[in-house]
Coordinates of C-alpha atoms and ligand atoms in Angstrom, one line a residue:
M23 CA 1.8 -18.1 -12.2
D24 CA 4.3 -17.3 -9.6
P25 CA 2.8 -18.3 -6.3
R26 CA 4.1 -15.3 -4.6
V27 CA 1.8 -13.1 -6.7
K28 CA -1.2 -14.8 -5.0
G29 CA 0.4 -14.2 -1.6
I30 CA 0.9 -10.5 -2.2
E31 CA -2.6 -10.2 -3.7
L32 CA -4.0 -11.6 -0.5
K33 CA -2.0 -9.2 1.6
L34 CA -3.4 -6.3 -0.4
K35 CA -6.9 -7.5 -0.8
N36 CA -8.3 -5.0 1.5
V37 CA -6.4 -2.0 -0.1
R38 CA -8.7 -0.2 -2.4
R39 CA -6.4 1.6 -4.6
I40 CA -2.5 1.3 -5.0
I41 CA -0.6 4.2 -6.4
P42 CA 3.0 3.6 -7.2
I43 CA 4.9 7.0 -7.6
V44 CA 7.4 6.7 -10.4
S45 CA 10.0 9.1 -12.1
G46 CA 12.4 8.7 -15.0
K47 CA 15.1 10.1 -12.9
G48 CA 16.1 10.6 -9.3
G49 CA 16.1 14.0 -7.7
V50 CA 12.8 15.1 -9.1
G51 CA 10.9 15.3 -5.8
K52 CA 9.4 11.7 -5.9
S53 CA 9.9 11.1 -2.1
L54 CA 8.6 14.5 -1.1
I55 CA 5.5 14.0 -3.4
S56 CA 4.9 10.4 -2.3
T57 CA 5.0 11.4 1.4
T58 CA 3.0 14.6 1.1
L59 CA 0.4 12.9 -1.1
A60 CA -0.1 10.3 1.6
L61 CA -0.5 13.0 4.1
S62 CA -2.8 15.0 1.8
L63 CA -5.2 11.9 1.2
K64 CA -5.2 11.4 5.0
E65 CA -6.2 15.0 5.4
L66 CA -9.0 14.4 3.1
G67 CA -10.3 11.8 5.4
F68 CA -9.0 8.6 3.7
E69 CA -7.2 5.5 5.3
V70 CA -3.6 5.6 3.8
G71 CA -0.5 3.7 3.8
L72 CA 2.9 4.8 2.5
L73 CA 5.6 2.2 1.4
D74 CA 9.0 3.4 0.6
L75 CA 10.7 1.0 -1.8
D76 CA 13.3 3.3 -2.9
F77 CA 16.1 1.0 -2.0
H78 CA 19.2 3.2 -2.5
G79 CA 17.4 6.5 -1.8
A80 CA 14.9 5.7 0.9
S81 CA 14.0 9.1 2.5
D82 CA 10.3 9.2 3.4
H83 CA 11.3 8.4 7.1
V84 CA 13.5 11.6 7.1
I85 CA 10.6 13.7 5.7
L86 CA 8.1 12.2 8.3
N87 CA 10.9 12.4 11.1
S88 CA 10.0 8.7 11.8
P89 CA 12.6 6.9 14.0
I90 CA 13.8 3.7 12.5
S91 CA 15.6 2.3 15.5
E92 CA 12.5 0.1 16.5
L93 CA 11.4 -2.5 14.2
P94 CA 7.7 -2.7 13.4
D95 CA 5.7 -5.2 15.4
E96 CA 5.3 -8.6 14.0
E97 CA 2.1 -10.8 14.4
K98 CA 1.2 -13.1 11.4
G99 CA 3.3 -10.5 9.2
V100 CA 4.6 -7.3 9.9
I101 CA 2.5 -4.4 11.1
P102 CA 3.3 -0.9 9.8
P103 CA 3.6 1.7 12.6
V104 CA 1.2 4.6 12.3
V105 CA 3.1 7.9 11.8
H106 CA 1.3 11.1 11.5
G107 CA -1.9 9.1 10.9
I108 CA -0.7 7.1 8.1
K109 CA 0.5 3.5 8.1
F110 CA 4.3 3.7 7.3
M111 CA 6.5 1.0 6.0
S112 CA 9.9 1.3 4.5
I113 CA 12.9 -0.8 3.3
V114 CA 15.0 1.3 5.7
Y115 CA 13.7 -0.4 8.7
Y116 CA 15.8 -3.3 7.4
S117 CA 18.7 -1.7 6.1
T118 CA 18.9 0.5 9.2
D119 CA 19.9 3.7 7.2
K120 CA 23.2 2.2 6.2
P121 CA 24.1 2.1 2.5
T122 CA 22.4 -1.0 1.1
P123 CA 24.8 -2.5 -1.2
L124 CA 22.3 -4.9 -2.8
R125 CA 22.3 -6.1 -6.3
G126 CA 19.5 -6.6 -8.9
K127 CA 18.2 -10.1 -7.8
E128 CA 18.6 -9.3 -4.0
I129 CA 16.7 -6.1 -4.4
S130 CA 13.9 -7.9 -6.3
D131 CA 13.7 -10.5 -3.5
A132 CA 13.7 -7.7 -0.9
L133 CA 11.0 -5.9 -2.7
I134 CA 8.8 -9.0 -3.0
E135 CA 9.5 -10.0 0.6
I136 CA 8.3 -6.7 2.0
L137 CA 5.1 -6.8 -0.2
A138 CA 4.4 -10.4 1.1
I139 CA 4.8 -9.7 4.8
T140 CA 3.5 -6.3 5.3
R141 CA -0.2 -6.3 6.8
W142 CA -1.8 -3.1 5.7
D143 CA -5.3 -4.5 6.4
Q144 CA -8.0 -2.0 5.5
L145 CA -6.8 0.9 3.4
D146 CA -8.4 3.4 0.8
F147 CA -4.9 4.2 -0.6
L148 CA -1.5 2.8 -0.6
I149 CA 1.2 5.0 -2.0
I150 CA 4.5 3.4 -3.0
D151 CA 7.5 5.5 -3.4
M152 CA 9.4 3.6 -6.2
P153 CA 13.0 3.6 -7.1
P154 CA 13.6 6.0 -10.0
G155 CA 14.0 4.9 -13.5
L156 CA 12.8 2.1 -15.7
G157 CA 14.8 -0.8 -14.1
E158 CA 14.2 -4.2 -12.7
Q159 CA 12.1 -3.0 -9.5
L160 CA 9.6 -1.3 -11.8
L161 CA 9.2 -4.6 -13.8
D162 CA 8.8 -6.5 -10.5
L163 CA 6.3 -4.2 -9.3
I164 CA 4.2 -4.4 -12.6
R165 CA 4.4 -8.1 -12.3
F166 CA 3.5 -8.4 -8.6
I167 CA 0.8 -5.7 -8.5
P168 CA -0.8 -5.5 -11.6
R169 CA -3.6 -3.2 -10.4
G170 CA -1.4 -0.4 -9.7
E171 CA -2.4 3.1 -10.9
F172 CA 0.9 4.8 -11.7
L173 CA 1.5 8.3 -10.9
I174 CA 4.4 9.9 -12.7
V175 CA 6.7 12.8 -11.5
S176 CA 8.6 14.9 -14.0
T177 CA 10.3 18.4 -13.9
P178 CA 10.1 20.9 -16.5
S179 CA 13.7 19.9 -17.7
P180 CA 13.8 18.5 -21.2
L181 CA 16.1 15.7 -19.7
S182 CA 13.2 14.8 -17.2
V183 CA 10.6 14.9 -19.8
N184 CA 12.5 12.8 -22.3
V185 CA 13.1 9.9 -19.9
V186 CA 9.5 10.1 -18.6
E187 CA 8.1 9.8 -22.1
K188 CA 9.8 6.4 -22.3
L189 CA 8.5 5.5 -19.0
V190 CA 4.9 6.3 -20.3
A191 CA 5.5 4.3 -23.4
L192 CA 6.8 1.3 -21.4
L193 CA 3.7 1.4 -19.1
K194 CA 1.3 1.9 -22.0
E195 CA 3.0 -1.0 -24.0
G196 CA 2.0 -3.3 -21.1
N197 CA -1.5 -1.8 -20.9
H198 CA -0.7 -0.7 -17.3
R199 CA -3.0 1.9 -15.7
I200 CA -1.4 5.5 -15.5
L201 CA -3.2 7.9 -13.2
G202 CA -1.5 10.8 -14.7
I203 CA 1.6 13.0 -14.2
V204 CA 2.6 15.8 -11.9
E205 CA 5.2 18.5 -12.7
N206 CA 7.5 19.3 -9.8
M207 CA 9.5 22.6 -9.6
H208 CA 7.4 24.1 -12.3
A209 CA 9.4 26.8 -14.2
G210 CA 7.5 28.7 -16.8
N211 CA 7.3 26.1 -19.7
N212 CA 4.8 23.5 -20.7
L213 CA 7.0 20.7 -21.7
T214 CA 5.4 18.3 -19.1
E215 CA 1.9 19.3 -20.0
E216 CA 2.5 19.1 -23.9
M217 CA 4.1 15.5 -23.3
A218 CA 1.1 14.5 -21.4
E219 CA -1.1 15.6 -24.3
R220 CA 0.9 14.0 -26.9
M221 CA 1.1 10.6 -24.9
R222 CA -2.7 11.0 -24.0
I223 CA -2.3 10.9 -20.2
K224 CA -3.8 13.0 -17.6
Y225 CA -1.9 16.2 -16.4
L226 CA -2.7 16.4 -12.8
G227 CA -1.1 19.8 -12.1
E228 CA 2.1 21.4 -11.0
I229 CA 4.0 22.1 -7.9
G230 CA 6.2 25.3 -8.0
V231 CA 9.7 25.7 -6.6
C232 CA 9.4 26.1 -2.9
D233 CA 12.4 27.6 -1.5
E234 CA 11.6 26.7 2.1
I235 CA 10.9 23.0 1.5
D236 CA 14.4 21.7 2.6
S237 CA 14.1 23.4 5.9
L238 CA 10.7 21.8 6.6
I239 CA 12.0 18.3 6.0
G240 CA 11.1 16.2 9.3
E241 CA 8.2 18.6 10.1
P242 CA 5.3 17.0 8.1
E243 CA 2.8 19.6 9.6
S244 CA 4.7 22.5 8.2
I245 CA 5.2 20.8 4.8
M246 CA 1.4 20.6 4.5
L247 CA 1.0 24.3 5.3
S248 CA 3.6 25.2 2.7
D249 CA 3.0 26.1 -0.9
F250 CA 4.4 22.5 -1.7
G251 CA 1.7 21.0 0.6
K252 CA -1.2 23.3 -0.7
N253 CA -0.3 22.4 -4.5
L254 CA -0.2 18.7 -3.6
K255 CA -3.5 18.8 -1.8
K256 CA -4.9 20.0 -5.2
V257 CA -3.4 16.9 -6.9
A258 CA -4.8 14.8 -4.3
E259 CA -8.3 16.1 -4.7
R260 CA -8.0 15.5 -8.4
I261 CA -6.9 12.0 -7.8
V262 CA -9.8 11.4 -5.6
S263 CA -12.4 12.9 -7.7
G264 CA -11.0 11.6 -10.9
D265 CA -11.6 15.1 -12.3
R266 CA -9.4 16.6 -15.0
P267 CA -7.6 19.9 -13.7
R268 CA -8.7 21.8 -16.7
Ligands
LIG313 P1 13.6 12.3 -5.3 O1 12.9 11.1 -4.5 O2 12.9 12.1 -6.8 O3 15.0 11.6 -5.5 P2 13.3 14.1 -3.3 O4 12.0 14.1 -2.9 O5 14.3 13.5 -2.5 O6 13.6 13.6 -4.8 O7 13.8 15.6 -3.5 C1 15.1 15.9 -3.6 C2 15.4 17.4 -3.4 O8 14.8 18.3 -4.3 C3 14.6 17.9 -2.2 O9 15.5 17.7 -0.9 C4 14.7 19.5 -2.4 O10 16.0 20.1 -2.2 C5 14.5 19.4 -3.9 N1 13.1 19.7 -4.2 C6 12.0 18.9 -4.6 N2 10.9 19.4 -4.9 C7 11.1 20.6 -4.7 C8 10.3 22.0 -4.8 N3 9.0 21.9 -5.3 N4 10.8 23.1 -4.7 C9 12.1 23.3 -4.2 N5 13.0 22.2 -4.1 C10 12.5 21.0 -4.4

């Protein structure tokens, strides 16, 4: 067994549930959903951490309006700063918002490093905003955090649903835990829900198109009050209770 797996397990031993947020493609709202889900779970009274591992598209700090000029404190590891009540850690602290021209192996090493150094301490939920797609980093995460419960984000587009179906198949093949699927930018068809039924995974609900969302980026309190935030809170409640939405 890779000794780093043990190190990461130890760092995460007081984290009750780990939820990596994954999507087949980029641009489906994964960052907005990761961040808003973390804030919703906090609102529901849980201790929450948010880790942005989307190397080439890290944007949770922009959504939270969290300055990245100051590096997190270090004391026997890195201590994530508390932002809007959640413990927040992002790869962006180390890439300083410049383009990160890392290649496969370097990205894997950075991902493993950040998991191995971050001191989350006691958490109910750790939400991980993953890079989109079925690439190397997904495989790394599966290897290093075998107890992750994957939450999948799709859109009503057949293009998204098609790729997500492959993602579900991959996770199922490896017997990984799938929490369920959320449809973002719902648009009147049931492609995602039908796929969820076909693949026998839980459909956790949908979020409609929210025209004001871009104007609310950087204002987490306003996001929570928007339709986007309200819908996501329902998803959070389902995750917490484990109830099916129907
Ligand atoms: P990803 O992390 O999957 O690349 P983001 O969370 O960064 O996606 O979202 C990308 C963009 O998609 C947002 O800036 C916004 O313009 C748009 N978007 C996402 N969800 C919605 C929604 N429910 N309604 C309207 N626009 C949305």
